[in-house]
Tab-separated table of C-alpha atoms and ligand atoms in Angstrom:
chain	number	residue	atom	x	y	z
A	1	MET	CA	2.965	-17.101	-22.758
A	2	SER	CA	0.519	-15.313	-20.518
A	3	LYS	CA	1.949	-13.105	-17.792
A	4	SER	CA	1.689	-14.272	-14.219
A	5	ARG	CA	-0.495	-12.244	-11.946
A	6	VAL	CA	0.227	-9.827	-9.139
A	7	LEU	CA	-2.333	-8.356	-6.745
A	8	SER	CA	-2.075	-5.704	-4.076
A	9	GLY	CA	-4.254	-3.233	-2.229
A	10	ILE	CA	-3.926	-0.051	-0.221
A	11	GLN	CA	-6.353	1.522	2.227
A	12	PRO	CA	-7.748	5.003	1.565
A	13	THR	CA	-7.056	6.119	5.114
A	14	ALA	CA	-5.364	9.485	4.529
A	15	ASP	CA	-6.006	12.588	2.444
A	16	SER	CA	-2.751	11.943	0.622
A	17	PHE	CA	-0.244	9.160	0.110
A	18	HIS	CA	3.118	9.869	1.699
A	19	LEU	CA	6.639	9.403	0.541
A	20	GLY	CA	6.949	6.131	2.497
A	21	ASN	CA	3.945	4.692	0.648
A	22	GLN	CA	5.435	5.784	-2.657
A	23	LEU	CA	9.015	4.578	-2.210
A	24	GLY	CA	8.122	1.557	-0.083
A	25	ALA	CA	5.186	0.235	-2.077
A	26	LEU	CA	3.608	2.183	-4.899
A	27	ASN	CA	6.687	2.686	-7.085
A	28	SER	CA	7.064	-1.073	-7.194
A	29	TRP	CA	3.410	-1.371	-8.224
A	30	VAL	CA	4.285	0.797	-11.209
A	31	ASP	CA	7.406	-1.228	-12.074
A	32	LEU	CA	5.677	-4.599	-11.803
A	33	GLN	CA	3.292	-3.659	-14.601
A	34	ALA	CA	5.959	-4.295	-17.228
A	35	GLU	CA	6.228	-7.967	-16.318
A	36	TYR	CA	2.984	-8.985	-14.666
A	37	ASP	CA	-0.749	-8.917	-15.141
A	38	CYS	CA	-1.431	-6.568	-12.236
A	39	PHE	CA	-4.577	-6.126	-10.158
A	40	TYR	CA	-4.490	-3.162	-7.772
A	41	PHE	CA	-7.287	-1.936	-5.600
A	42	ILE	CA	-8.338	0.613	-3.025
A	43	ALA	CA	-9.349	-1.278	0.121
A	44	ASP	CA	-12.267	0.912	1.188
A	45	GLN	CA	-13.974	-1.963	3.009
A	46	HIS	CA	-10.876	-2.395	5.146
A	47	ALA	CA	-10.983	1.313	5.935
A	48	ILE	CA	-14.323	0.990	7.761
A	49	THR	CA	-12.943	-1.457	10.335
A	50	VAL	CA	-12.047	1.561	12.476
A	51	GLU	CA	-14.046	4.702	13.177
A	52	TYR	CA	-14.488	6.868	10.069
A	53	ASP	CA	-16.607	9.515	8.381
A	54	PRO	CA	-18.538	8.412	5.241
A	55	GLU	CA	-17.983	11.605	3.210
A	56	VAL	CA	-14.309	11.657	4.106
A	57	LEU	CA	-14.014	8.023	3.017
A	58	ARG	CA	-15.745	8.650	-0.330
A	59	ASN	CA	-13.415	11.535	-1.035
A	60	ARG	CA	-10.300	9.649	0.043
A	61	THR	CA	-11.236	6.707	-2.169
A	62	ARG	CA	-11.373	8.968	-5.238
A	63	VAL	CA	-8.226	10.850	-4.248
A	64	SER	CA	-6.368	7.574	-3.668
A	65	TYR	CA	-7.427	6.236	-7.057
A	66	ALA	CA	-6.381	9.452	-8.791
A	67	GLN	CA	-3.022	9.350	-7.013
A	68	LEU	CA	-2.368	5.795	-8.183
A	69	LEU	CA	-2.866	6.925	-11.765
A	70	ALA	CA	-0.740	10.038	-11.195
A	71	LEU	CA	2.075	7.817	-9.911
A	72	GLY	CA	2.008	5.786	-13.099
A	73	VAL	CA	-0.269	2.855	-12.361
A	74	SER	CA	-1.945	2.503	-15.724
A	75	PRO	CA	-5.581	1.516	-16.301
A	76	GLU	CA	-4.624	0.302	-19.777
A	77	GLN	CA	-1.970	-2.069	-18.516
A	78	SER	CA	-3.502	-3.066	-15.190
A	79	THR	CA	-6.861	-3.638	-13.524
A	80	ILE	CA	-7.395	-0.888	-10.948
A	81	PHE	CA	-10.553	-0.977	-8.898
A	82	VAL	CA	-12.319	-0.137	-5.661
A	83	GLN	CA	-12.998	-3.097	-3.372
A	84	SER	CA	-16.604	-2.248	-2.407
A	85	GLN	CA	-17.617	-2.234	-6.093
A	86	VAL	CA	-16.739	-5.918	-6.364
A	87	PRO	CA	-19.206	-7.701	-4.049
A	88	GLU	CA	-17.405	-11.033	-4.525
A	89	HIS	CA	-14.863	-9.877	-1.904
A	90	SER	CA	-17.495	-9.960	0.849
A	91	GLN	CA	-19.022	-13.150	-0.497
A	92	LEU	CA	-15.770	-15.078	-0.475
A	93	ALA	CA	-14.812	-13.576	2.888
A	94	TRP	CA	-17.861	-15.225	4.461
A	95	VAL	CA	-16.950	-18.653	3.144
A	96	LEU	CA	-13.367	-18.211	4.344
A	97	SER	CA	-14.442	-16.958	7.753
A	98	CYS	CA	-16.259	-20.246	8.263
A	99	LEU	CA	-12.944	-22.012	7.683
A	100	THR	CA	-10.963	-19.811	10.074
A	101	GLY	CA	-10.471	-20.865	13.657
A	102	TYR	CA	-11.305	-18.322	16.325
A	103	GLY	CA	-7.917	-18.906	17.943
A	104	GLU	CA	-6.204	-18.596	14.590
A	105	ALA	CA	-7.784	-15.185	13.975
A	106	SER	CA	-6.917	-14.143	17.531
A	107	ARG	CA	-3.228	-14.621	16.827
A	108	MET	CA	-3.072	-11.910	14.161
A	109	THR	CA	-0.676	-9.292	15.496
A	110	GLN	CA	-2.116	-6.353	13.545
A	111	PHE	CA	-5.435	-6.850	15.313
A	112	LYS	CA	-3.707	-7.064	18.665
A	113	ASP	CA	-1.773	-3.829	17.987
A	114	LYS	CA	-4.664	-1.854	16.559
A	115	SER	CA	-7.233	-2.968	19.096
A	116	ALA	CA	-4.837	-2.188	21.955
A	117	LYS	CA	-4.481	1.383	20.660
A	118	GLY	CA	-8.231	2.000	20.682
A	119	GLY	CA	-8.666	0.883	24.290
A	120	ALA	CA	-9.908	-2.497	25.471
A	121	GLY	CA	-13.292	-3.553	24.139
A	122	SER	CA	-13.679	-0.786	21.555
A	123	ALA	CA	-12.405	-2.759	18.546
A	124	SER	CA	-14.982	-3.903	15.986
A	125	VAL	CA	-15.561	-7.470	14.843
A	126	GLY	CA	-14.657	-6.152	11.376
A	127	LEU	CA	-11.204	-5.265	12.634
A	128	PHE	CA	-10.946	-8.806	14.006
A	129	THR	CA	-11.921	-10.431	10.707
A	130	TYR	CA	-9.902	-7.949	8.610
A	131	PRO	CA	-7.293	-10.579	7.622
A	132	ILE	CA	-10.023	-12.897	6.330
A	133	LEU	CA	-11.356	-10.176	4.040
A	134	GLN	CA	-7.767	-9.626	2.942
A	135	ALA	CA	-7.446	-13.347	2.163
A	136	ALA	CA	-10.587	-13.099	0.027
A	137	ASP	CA	-9.186	-10.004	-1.755
A	138	ILE	CA	-6.193	-12.041	-2.757
A	139	LEU	CA	-7.625	-15.468	-3.504
A	140	LEU	CA	-10.389	-14.179	-5.785
A	141	TYR	CA	-7.805	-13.213	-8.384
A	142	GLN	CA	-5.515	-16.259	-8.139
A	143	PRO	CA	-2.333	-14.164	-8.123
A	144	GLU	CA	1.126	-15.689	-8.079
A	145	PHE	CA	2.601	-12.803	-6.062
A	146	VAL	CA	1.322	-10.290	-3.540
A	147	PRO	CA	3.641	-7.310	-2.992
A	148	VAL	CA	3.254	-6.189	0.615
A	149	GLY	CA	5.309	-4.720	3.432
A	150	GLU	CA	6.827	-6.861	6.159
A	151	ASP	CA	3.874	-6.004	8.451
A	152	GLN	CA	1.516	-7.950	6.164
A	153	ARG	CA	3.503	-11.181	6.052
A	154	GLN	CA	1.315	-12.818	8.694
A	155	HIS	CA	-1.864	-12.012	6.746
A	156	LEU	CA	-0.323	-13.625	3.674
A	157	GLU	CA	0.459	-16.734	5.702
A	158	LEU	CA	-3.164	-16.907	6.830
A	159	THR	CA	-4.251	-16.495	3.206
A	160	ARG	CA	-2.116	-19.456	2.158
A	161	ASP	CA	-3.388	-21.553	5.063
A	162	LEU	CA	-7.012	-20.815	4.193
A	163	ALA	CA	-6.445	-21.546	0.516
A	164	GLY	CA	-4.837	-24.878	1.345
A	165	ARG	CA	-7.604	-25.737	3.814
A	166	PHE	CA	-10.346	-24.989	1.302
A	167	ASN	CA	-8.598	-27.048	-1.377
A	168	GLY	CA	-8.076	-29.938	1.019
A	169	ARG	CA	-11.626	-29.992	2.285
A	170	PHE	CA	-13.651	-29.232	-0.841
A	171	GLY	CA	-11.352	-29.719	-3.825
A	172	GLU	CA	-8.700	-27.749	-5.615
A	173	VAL	CA	-9.711	-24.166	-6.420
A	174	PHE	CA	-6.930	-21.922	-5.195
A	175	GLY	CA	-3.271	-21.569	-5.994
A	176	LEU	CA	-1.067	-20.505	-3.074
A	177	PRO	CA	0.034	-16.878	-3.499
A	178	LYS	CA	3.577	-15.908	-2.556
A	179	PRO	CA	4.520	-12.690	-0.778
A	180	LEU	CA	6.733	-10.294	-2.687
A	181	ILE	CA	8.258	-8.391	0.198
A	182	VAL	CA	9.495	-5.047	-1.006
A	183	LYS	CA	13.179	-4.745	-0.170
A	184	ALA	CA	14.063	-3.490	3.310
A	185	THR	CA	16.070	-0.484	2.083
A	186	ALA	CA	12.769	0.933	0.887
A	187	LYS	CA	11.781	1.688	4.472
A	188	ILE	CA	11.551	5.447	4.832
A	189	ARG	CA	11.941	7.036	8.244
A	190	ASP	CA	10.177	9.853	10.029
A	191	LEU	CA	11.954	13.178	9.396
A	192	GLN	CA	11.583	14.376	12.978
A	193	ASP	CA	12.357	11.060	14.664
A	194	PRO	CA	14.413	8.906	12.289
A	195	THR	CA	14.235	5.953	14.654
A	196	LYS	CA	10.574	5.589	13.649
A	197	LYS	CA	9.135	4.739	10.231
A	198	MET	CA	7.475	7.524	8.290
A	199	SER	CA	3.758	7.184	8.870
A	200	LYS	CA	0.582	9.188	8.414
A	201	SER	CA	-0.036	8.833	12.138
A	202	LEU	CA	3.015	11.043	12.801
A	203	PRO	CA	2.224	13.959	10.460
A	204	THR	CA	5.014	16.346	11.552
A	205	GLY	CA	7.740	14.054	10.262
A	206	CYS	CA	5.739	12.756	7.309
A	207	LEU	CA	5.990	14.042	3.726
A	208	PHE	CA	2.545	13.875	2.177
A	209	LEU	CA	2.742	13.938	-1.620
A	210	LEU	CA	-0.198	16.322	-1.839
A	211	ASP	CA	1.228	18.756	0.752
A	212	ASP	CA	1.889	22.325	-0.316
A	213	PRO	CA	5.394	22.280	-1.897
A	214	LYS	CA	6.493	25.002	0.548
A	215	LYS	CA	5.537	22.771	3.431
A	216	ILE	CA	7.445	19.847	1.889
A	217	GLU	CA	10.520	22.035	1.539
A	218	LYS	CA	10.248	23.225	5.119
A	219	LYS	CA	9.828	19.717	6.502
A	220	ILE	CA	12.919	18.506	4.653
A	221	LYS	CA	15.042	21.480	5.650
A	222	SER	CA	14.142	20.989	9.300
A	223	ALA	CA	14.700	17.223	9.207
A	224	VAL	CA	16.560	15.911	12.253
A	225	THR	CA	20.115	14.793	11.394
A	226	ASP	CA	23.048	14.534	13.831
A	227	SER	CA	25.875	16.620	15.268
A	228	GLU	CA	28.473	15.397	12.776
A	229	THR	CA	28.644	17.189	9.457
A	230	VAL	CA	29.420	14.227	7.235
A	231	VAL	CA	27.031	13.072	4.527
A	232	ARG	CA	27.515	9.348	4.917
A	233	PHE	CA	25.158	6.357	4.817
A	234	ASP	CA	25.132	4.652	8.207
A	235	GLU	CA	21.637	3.649	9.264
A	236	GLU	CA	22.616	2.755	12.790
A	237	ASN	CA	24.579	5.851	13.775
A	238	LYS	CA	23.211	8.374	11.259
A	239	PRO	CA	19.582	7.364	10.632
A	240	GLY	CA	18.463	10.890	9.693
A	241	VAL	CA	21.174	11.502	7.093
A	242	SER	CA	20.871	7.949	5.748
A	243	ASN	CA	17.149	8.453	5.297
A	244	LEU	CA	17.696	11.661	3.333
A	245	LEU	CA	20.311	9.890	1.219
A	246	SER	CA	17.815	7.112	0.424
A	247	ILE	CA	15.200	9.674	-0.543
A	248	LEU	CA	17.560	11.677	-2.735
A	249	SER	CA	18.868	8.560	-4.404
A	250	ALA	CA	15.338	7.257	-5.085
A	251	TYR	CA	14.201	10.472	-6.762
A	252	SER	CA	17.412	11.380	-8.595
A	253	GLY	CA	18.524	7.902	-9.630
A	254	GLU	CA	22.043	8.727	-8.422
A	255	SER	CA	23.554	5.978	-6.272
A	256	ILE	CA	24.108	6.570	-2.559
A	257	ALA	CA	27.847	5.947	-3.026
A	258	ASP	CA	28.043	8.663	-5.700
A	259	LEU	CA	26.097	11.071	-3.495
A	260	GLU	CA	28.505	10.493	-0.605
A	261	VAL	CA	31.419	11.363	-2.873
A	262	ARG	CA	29.711	14.424	-4.292
A	263	TYR	CA	28.928	15.768	-0.800
A	264	GLU	CA	32.347	15.070	0.688
A	265	GLY	CA	33.529	17.966	2.843
A	266	GLN	CA	30.175	19.765	2.647
A	267	MET	CA	27.750	20.717	5.394
A	268	TYR	CA	24.144	19.490	5.643
A	269	GLY	CA	22.632	22.728	4.284
A	270	PRO	CA	23.270	22.241	0.559
A	271	PHE	CA	22.507	18.538	0.878
A	272	LYS	CA	19.071	19.193	2.354
A	273	THR	CA	18.446	21.861	-0.270
A	274	GLU	CA	18.981	19.334	-3.022
A	275	VAL	CA	16.771	16.740	-1.329
A	276	ALA	CA	14.024	19.363	-1.030
A	277	GLU	CA	14.437	20.344	-4.690
A	278	VAL	CA	14.032	16.840	-6.100
A	279	VAL	CA	11.065	15.995	-3.887
A	280	VAL	CA	9.303	19.311	-4.567
A	281	ASP	CA	9.953	18.921	-8.254
A	282	PHE	CA	8.305	15.525	-8.268
A	283	ALA	CA	5.443	16.666	-6.019
A	284	LYS	CA	4.524	19.564	-8.286
A	285	GLY	CA	4.053	17.371	-11.353
A	286	PHE	CA	2.333	14.702	-9.300
A	287	GLN	CA	-0.110	17.203	-7.812
A	288	GLU	CA	-0.897	18.613	-11.226
A	289	ARG	CA	-1.719	15.160	-12.603
A	290	THR	CA	-3.786	14.234	-9.531
A	291	ASN	CA	-5.773	17.473	-9.571
A	292	GLU	CA	-6.479	17.152	-13.257
A	293	LEU	CA	-8.046	13.725	-12.674
A	294	LEU	CA	-10.026	15.006	-9.695
A	295	ALA	CA	-11.348	17.987	-11.612
A	296	ASP	CA	-13.731	15.736	-13.559
A	297	THR	CA	-15.305	13.423	-10.993
A	298	GLY	CA	-17.773	12.057	-13.553
A	299	ALA	CA	-14.987	10.824	-15.809
A	300	LEU	CA	-12.991	9.522	-12.870
A	301	ASP	CA	-15.970	7.591	-11.482
A	302	GLN	CA	-16.493	6.038	-14.915
A	303	GLN	CA	-12.910	4.927	-15.021
A	304	ILE	CA	-13.267	3.442	-11.537
A	305	ALA	CA	-16.442	1.628	-12.595
A	306	SER	CA	-14.782	0.105	-15.632
A	307	GLY	CA	-11.986	-1.135	-13.372
A	308	ALA	CA	-14.636	-2.902	-11.294
A	309	THR	CA	-16.156	-4.502	-14.395
A	310	LYS	CA	-12.769	-5.907	-15.393
A	311	ALA	CA	-12.086	-7.124	-11.862
A	312	ARG	CA	-15.498	-8.768	-11.526
A	313	SER	CA	-15.055	-10.809	-14.686
A	314	VAL	CA	-12.200	-12.596	-12.907
A	315	ALA	CA	-13.643	-12.550	-9.380
A	316	GLN	CA	-16.948	-14.087	-10.468
A	317	GLN	CA	-15.238	-17.114	-11.971
A	318	THR	CA	-13.425	-17.874	-8.749
A	319	LEU	CA	-16.507	-17.318	-6.630
A	320	ASP	CA	-18.529	-19.610	-8.914
A	321	ALA	CA	-16.029	-22.397	-8.428
A	322	VAL	CA	-16.029	-21.787	-4.669
A	323	TYR	CA	-19.836	-21.784	-4.405
A	324	GLU	CA	-20.062	-24.951	-6.442
A	325	LYS	CA	-17.575	-26.783	-4.209
A	326	SER	CA	-19.101	-25.311	-1.046
A	327	GLY	CA	-22.430	-26.985	-1.689
A	328	PHE	CA	-24.542	-23.946	-2.528
A	329	LEU	CA	-27.373	-24.388	-5.026
A	330	ARG	CA	-26.272	-23.081	-8.421
B	401	ATP	P1	0.007	3.969	9.769
B	401	ATP	O1	-0.315	5.398	10.038
B	401	ATP	O2	-1.082	3.021	10.121
B	401	ATP	O3	1.381	3.581	10.267
B	401	ATP	P2	1.177	4.076	7.168
B	401	ATP	O4	1.411	5.526	7.037
B	401	ATP	O5	2.350	3.197	7.569
B	401	ATP	O6	0.015	3.823	8.194
B	401	ATP	P3	-0.113	2.157	5.440
B	401	ATP	O7	-1.452	2.510	4.931
B	401	ATP	O8	-0.004	1.170	6.545
B	401	ATP	O9	0.607	3.541	5.816
B	401	ATP	O10	0.838	1.666	4.289
B	401	ATP	C1	0.504	1.438	2.947
B	401	ATP	C2	1.709	0.838	2.243
B	401	ATP	O11	2.843	1.713	2.316
B	401	ATP	C3	2.161	-0.473	2.848
B	401	ATP	O12	2.507	-1.342	1.792
B	401	ATP	C4	3.388	-0.121	3.656
B	401	ATP	O13	4.309	-1.192	3.731
B	401	ATP	C5	3.965	1.063	2.886
B	401	ATP	N1	4.641	1.995	3.786
B	401	ATP	C6	4.051	2.777	4.734
B	401	ATP	N2	4.953	3.517	5.384
B	401	ATP	C7	6.160	3.222	4.855
B	401	ATP	C8	7.501	3.666	5.105
B	401	ATP	N3	7.761	4.556	6.031
B	401	ATP	N4	8.493	3.155	4.353
B	401	ATP	C9	8.221	2.232	3.403
B	401	ATP	N5	7.007	1.782	3.118
B	401	ATP	C10	5.968	2.243	3.829
B	402	LTN	N1	-3.831	-4.781	4.779
B	402	LTN	C1	-3.106	-4.081	3.710
B	402	LTN	C2	-4.034	-3.583	2.631
B	402	LTN	C3	-4.698	-4.717	1.928
B	402	LTN	C4	-4.055	-5.625	1.035
B	402	LTN	C5	-5.067	-6.525	0.626
B	402	LTN	C6	-2.748	-5.753	0.555
B	402	LTN	C7	-6.013	-5.092	2.026
B	402	LTN	N2	-6.236	-6.174	1.233
B	402	LTN	C8	-4.781	-7.578	-0.253
B	402	LTN	C9	-2.472	-6.821	-0.298
B	402	LTN	C10	-3.485	-7.695	-0.697
B	402	LTN	C11	-2.367	-2.898	4.346
B	402	LTN	O1	-2.864	-2.316	5.272
B	402	LTN	N3	-1.210	-2.561	3.809
């Protein structure tokens, strides 16, 4: 029996992935490969919906791709590609945008949040139509599941609506993809303000996987905890300690309950030291693998190009069917 398909994407909007990206999303990308036919891509076209620098983007796209491989996403098992190298994404996005209501697009909360941050009137039309491009990303590959964070649920809903609308109006082409929401415990918090989620936009409390290991250690050792000295998981009253427990458990494989027992009667010092050790240990190997891939850009670019070839062989079939039903001359 053929495996069912999974598709997901990530934007190349930072110089490094952070621990939240890894534990909240990318580790599950790695795990899903055992059971599914996975398509993963770097959403570089989504990254130009806000102000950016072209050379920085090019570099971040390569670095993001290399990091995916270093995390264990495998080009043998999965199809890993860069969005802008598969022109079918833009082509399908146009067809879908003609099926999207203006009011419908206006209700997307990510646009409202992001455009509000940039100041009224400064948002691009690309930022407005972002979810339609995302719908095209997904529907081109006919996936059964789309692993995304809670923040993307609304975009998935729009994707399903557009797929159903196209099918209803022009004839059955698309299946309706289901969200695979990564479990809530995978939400990692900011080390300096554990009431917030870890995010690249708050770099002081964010652990970037490509940070200097000394910096990683320092950030963990100065993580905000609380005035108690009990290592106990209690997200509401002890968000800082609970966050560190989640991190330690994720990297060491030891359960949170076992960690609580092992740290009974101890202060935060040794606990933080161990958290720093496991993260630094992982980061060192990860950085070595990433840098090795980045050392030969020619080989890396070839690998990226062959990902695009594999992706296009699927994307073209869907686009063909869509163009046929849409009434374009073939
Ligand atoms: P921003 O700076 O815009 O908040 P970000 O740092 O949250 O960005 P994204 O590029 O939005 O990063 O996230 C990429 C993926 O990583 C998404 O699937 C998202 O759900 C996941 N992710 C990001 N931050 C965390 C976190 N703190 N905990 C768990 N998952 C996260
Ligand atoms: N919007 C997503 C990234 C993204 C995506 C996709 C995820 C773009 N296209 C298609 C899943 C499927 C984000 O910012 N996390």
